[in-house]
Coordinates of C-alpha atoms in Angstrom, one line a residue:
M192 CA 92.8 8.5 57.1
Q193 CA 91.7 8.9 53.6
D194 CA 88.8 6.6 52.6
T195 CA 89.4 4.1 49.7
P196 CA 86.8 2.7 47.3
F197 CA 85.1 -0.5 48.3
E198 CA 86.2 -3.1 45.7
V199 CA 85.6 -6.8 45.5
Y200 CA 86.9 -9.1 42.7
G201 CA 87.7 -6.0 40.6
T202 CA 84.2 -4.4 41.0
V203 CA 83.9 -1.1 42.8
L204 CA 80.7 -0.7 44.8
A205 CA 79.3 2.6 45.8
S206 CA 77.4 1.2 48.8
R207 CA 78.9 -0.7 51.7
L208 CA 75.6 -2.2 52.6
L209 CA 74.6 -5.5 51.0
I210 CA 71.1 -6.8 51.8
G211 CA 69.1 -10.1 51.4
T212 CA 65.8 -10.5 49.7
A213 CA 64.0 -13.1 51.9
Q214 CA 61.2 -12.7 54.4
Y215 CA 59.7 -9.5 53.1
S216 CA 55.9 -9.1 53.4
S217 CA 55.5 -8.3 49.7
P218 CA 57.5 -7.7 46.6
A219 CA 56.6 -4.0 46.7
V220 CA 58.1 -3.7 50.2
L221 CA 61.2 -5.5 49.1
A222 CA 61.7 -3.1 46.2
E223 CA 61.2 0.0 48.3
A224 CA 63.5 -1.3 51.0
V225 CA 66.3 -2.0 48.5
K226 CA 65.9 1.5 47.0
A227 CA 66.0 3.1 50.5
S228 CA 69.1 1.1 51.5
G229 CA 71.1 2.4 48.5
A230 CA 72.6 -1.1 48.2
D231 CA 74.4 -2.1 45.0
V232 CA 74.2 -5.8 45.8
V233 CA 71.4 -8.1 46.9
T234 CA 71.7 -11.8 47.8
V235 CA 69.3 -14.2 46.2
S236 CA 68.6 -17.9 46.9
L237 CA 68.3 -20.2 44.0
R238 CA 65.5 -22.0 45.8
R239 CA 63.2 -19.1 44.8
E240 CA 63.3 -20.2 41.2
A241 CA 61.1 -23.2 42.0
G242 CA 62.0 -25.2 38.9
K243 CA 59.0 -26.4 36.8
S244 CA 56.4 -24.1 38.3
R245 CA 58.5 -21.0 37.4
A246 CA 57.2 -19.6 40.7
G247 CA 60.3 -17.4 41.0
E248 CA 60.1 -15.8 37.6
S249 CA 58.3 -12.7 38.8
F250 CA 60.7 -12.3 41.7
W251 CA 63.6 -12.5 39.3
N252 CA 62.1 -9.9 37.1
L253 CA 61.7 -7.6 40.1
V254 CA 65.3 -8.0 41.1
R255 CA 66.5 -7.2 37.6
D256 CA 64.3 -4.1 37.5
L257 CA 66.0 -2.8 40.6
G258 CA 69.3 -2.5 38.7
V259 CA 71.4 -4.1 41.4
K260 CA 74.1 -6.7 41.2
V261 CA 72.9 -10.2 42.3
L262 CA 74.9 -12.3 44.7
P263 CA 73.4 -15.8 44.6
N264 CA 73.8 -17.9 47.7
T265 CA 73.9 -21.5 48.6
A266 CA 71.7 -21.0 51.7
G267 CA 70.7 -24.2 53.5
C268 CA 73.3 -26.4 51.9
R269 CA 74.8 -28.9 54.3
S270 CA 77.4 -30.7 52.2
V271 CA 80.2 -29.8 49.8
A272 CA 78.4 -31.6 46.9
E273 CA 75.1 -29.8 47.6
A274 CA 76.8 -26.4 47.8
V275 CA 78.9 -26.9 44.6
T276 CA 75.8 -28.2 42.7
T277 CA 73.7 -25.2 43.8
A278 CA 76.5 -22.8 42.9
E279 CA 76.7 -24.3 39.4
M280 CA 73.0 -24.0 38.9
A281 CA 73.0 -20.4 40.2
R282 CA 75.6 -19.4 37.7
E283 CA 73.4 -20.6 34.9
V284 CA 70.2 -19.0 36.3
F285 CA 71.6 -15.7 37.3
A286 CA 74.4 -15.4 34.7
T287 CA 77.1 -14.5 37.3
D288 CA 80.2 -16.2 38.6
W289 CA 79.7 -14.5 42.0
I290 CA 78.5 -16.9 44.7
K291 CA 77.9 -16.4 48.5
L292 CA 79.1 -19.8 49.7
E293 CA 77.3 -21.3 52.7
V294 CA 77.9 -24.8 54.0
I295 CA 75.9 -25.1 57.2
G296 CA 77.0 -27.5 59.9
D297 CA 74.6 -27.0 62.8
D298 CA 70.8 -26.7 62.8
D299 CA 70.5 -24.7 65.9
L300 CA 73.0 -21.9 65.4
L301 CA 73.4 -22.3 61.6
Q302 CA 77.1 -22.2 62.1
P303 CA 79.3 -22.7 59.1
D304 CA 80.9 -26.1 58.6
V305 CA 84.3 -24.6 58.1
F306 CA 85.9 -27.9 56.9
G307 CA 83.3 -28.3 54.2
L308 CA 83.4 -24.6 53.5
V309 CA 87.1 -24.6 52.7
E310 CA 86.8 -27.7 50.5
A311 CA 83.8 -26.2 48.5
A312 CA 85.6 -22.8 48.2
A313 CA 88.6 -24.6 46.6
V314 CA 86.4 -26.5 44.2
L315 CA 84.4 -23.4 43.1
S316 CA 87.5 -21.2 42.8
R317 CA 89.1 -23.7 40.5
A318 CA 85.9 -23.6 38.4
G319 CA 86.1 -19.9 38.0
F320 CA 83.7 -18.7 40.7
K321 CA 84.3 -15.6 42.7
V322 CA 83.6 -16.9 46.1
F323 CA 82.1 -14.9 49.1
P324 CA 82.4 -17.4 52.0
Y325 CA 80.2 -17.2 55.0
T326 CA 82.6 -18.1 57.8
T327 CA 83.5 -17.7 61.4
E328 CA 86.1 -15.2 62.7
D329 CA 88.6 -18.0 63.1
L330 CA 92.0 -16.9 61.8
L331 CA 93.2 -20.3 60.6
V332 CA 90.0 -21.0 58.7
A333 CA 90.3 -17.5 57.1
E334 CA 93.9 -18.3 56.0
K335 CA 92.7 -21.5 54.4
L336 CA 89.9 -19.8 52.6
V337 CA 92.3 -17.2 51.2
G338 CA 94.6 -20.0 50.2
A339 CA 91.7 -21.7 48.5
G340 CA 91.2 -18.7 46.2
C341 CA 88.8 -16.5 48.2
E342 CA 89.5 -12.7 47.7
V343 CA 86.9 -11.7 50.3
L344 CA 85.9 -13.0 53.7
M345 CA 82.5 -12.8 55.3
P346 CA 82.7 -13.6 59.0
W347 CA 79.5 -13.8 61.1
G348 CA 78.7 -11.2 63.7
A349 CA 76.4 -13.7 65.4
P350 CA 74.1 -16.6 64.4
I351 CA 71.9 -15.9 61.3
G352 CA 68.7 -14.0 62.2
S353 CA 69.6 -13.7 65.9
G354 CA 70.0 -9.9 65.9
R355 CA 72.6 -10.2 68.7
G356 CA 75.1 -7.9 66.9
L357 CA 78.9 -8.6 67.3
N358 CA 79.3 -11.5 69.6
N359 CA 83.1 -11.6 69.4
V360 CA 84.5 -8.1 69.0
F361 CA 88.0 -9.2 69.9
G362 CA 88.0 -12.0 67.2
L363 CA 86.7 -9.6 64.6
Q364 CA 89.4 -7.0 65.4
A365 CA 92.0 -9.7 65.2
L366 CA 90.7 -10.8 61.8
R367 CA 90.8 -7.2 60.6
K368 CA 94.4 -6.7 61.7
H369 CA 95.5 -10.1 60.3
F370 CA 94.1 -9.4 56.9
P371 CA 94.6 -5.6 56.4
S372 CA 94.2 -5.8 52.6
V373 CA 91.4 -8.4 52.2
P374 CA 87.9 -7.1 51.9
L375 CA 86.0 -8.1 55.1
I376 CA 82.2 -8.1 55.3
V377 CA 80.3 -8.8 58.5
D378 CA 77.6 -11.3 57.5
A379 CA 74.7 -12.4 59.9
G380 CA 73.6 -11.5 63.3
I381 CA 73.2 -7.8 62.8
G382 CA 70.0 -6.5 64.5
T383 CA 70.2 -2.8 64.7
P384 CA 71.9 0.1 62.9
A385 CA 74.1 0.5 65.9
H386 CA 75.5 -3.0 65.4
A387 CA 76.3 -2.1 61.7
A388 CA 78.0 1.1 62.7
A389 CA 80.1 -0.8 65.3
A390 CA 81.2 -3.2 62.6
M391 CA 82.3 -0.4 60.3
E392 CA 84.1 1.4 63.2
L393 CA 86.2 -1.8 63.5
G394 CA 87.5 -1.2 60.0
Y395 CA 85.3 -3.7 58.2
D396 CA 84.6 -2.9 54.6
A397 CA 80.9 -3.6 54.5
V398 CA 77.9 -5.3 56.2
L399 CA 75.5 -7.9 54.8
L400 CA 72.1 -8.4 56.5
N401 CA 68.6 -9.5 55.8
T402 CA 66.3 -10.2 58.8
A403 CA 66.9 -6.9 60.6
I404 CA 65.4 -5.0 57.7
A405 CA 62.9 -7.5 56.3
K406 CA 61.3 -8.3 59.7
A407 CA 61.3 -4.7 61.0
G408 CA 58.0 -3.0 61.7
D409 CA 58.8 -0.6 58.9
P410 CA 61.4 -2.2 56.6
V411 CA 61.8 0.8 54.4
M412 CA 62.6 3.1 57.3
M413 CA 64.9 0.5 58.7
A414 CA 66.7 0.2 55.4
R415 CA 67.3 3.9 55.4
A416 CA 68.5 3.8 59.0
F417 CA 71.1 1.1 58.1
A418 CA 72.3 3.1 55.2
H419 CA 73.0 6.1 57.4
A420 CA 74.6 3.9 60.1
I421 CA 77.0 2.3 57.6
E422 CA 78.0 5.7 56.3
A423 CA 78.5 7.1 59.9
G424 CA 80.5 4.1 61.0
R425 CA 82.8 4.3 58.0
L426 CA 83.3 8.0 58.4
G427 CA 84.1 7.5 62.1
Y428 CA 86.7 4.8 61.3
C429 CA 88.4 6.9 58.7
A430 CA 88.4 10.0 61.0
D431 CA 90.8 8.1 63.4
P432 CA 88.8 8.1 66.6
I433 CA 90.4 8.7 70.0
P434 CA 91.5 5.6 71.9
P435 CA 89.7 4.5 75.1
R436 CA 91.3 5.6 78.3
E437 CA 91.3 4.2 81.9
M438 CA 91.2 7.7 83.5
A439 CA 89.3 10.9 82.7
E440 CA 91.0 13.6 80.7
P441 CA 89.5 17.1 81.1
S442 CA 88.3 18.7 77.8
T443 CA 88.7 22.2 79.3
P444 CA 92.3 23.4 79.7
Q445 CA 93.4 23.9 83.4
I446 CA 96.1 26.6 82.6
G447 CA 94.7 30.1 82.5
R448 CA 91.4 29.1 84.1
A449 CA 89.6 32.0 85.9
F450 CA 89.2 31.6 89.7
S451 CA 88.6 33.8 92.7
D452 CA 90.1 33.4 96.2
L453 CA 87.0 33.8 98.4
S454 CA 89.0 33.5 101.6
K455 CA 90.5 37.0 101.1
R456 CA 87.0 38.5 101.2
A457 CA 86.4 37.5 104.8

């Protein structure tokens, strides 16, 4: 299978790894991790801009200096109105119509409120936003999000920050098969490079993660590891891997195999 460019909303991205910018121990570590990851896109929460205190100004300058595309998010929003208002503010602050849409419905698992998500996606799409919805792997919800104007879907692998990897491989596979031409990005729950490679081997277009890099013992090294894992997983998928089998299949041909009949030597 020949690889195709990774394109979202008419923009071709060189990297299939998108990373968050929260929880890093220092701005310097964040900058080095982003560079090591090779990411073209970083997610940014509007809450960092801290209004009157301008506490987020130095952070924003740092992100701009990295030369990456910013994907603002509505992290922490728990209603349609809150998410829409945050998105509108983010468009003004960051001068982009891209928005990672989160409408959280559960405090323990930070699971998306899919009903509010679809409603907010429709409102924002009509207002000219290019919506990246953080959703579950539910096919019906995905259909409604696409119908609401979303040209990309971002199903979770597992709860945010859990590091559990891909909790529902069957569901993610079904989503991929159901939407063969829609860009799909696994978002949340990735803990190790192996998890990211597994997502790419399912045919997903990209992976978005934050905690697994930011909270690693060596974030820069981990960012580099994820970059390699994403590349390996994508190459593996495009190379058309062998299907799993119930029984063994010898890799050495049986015909023409050398043997000796020791019984004739007696």
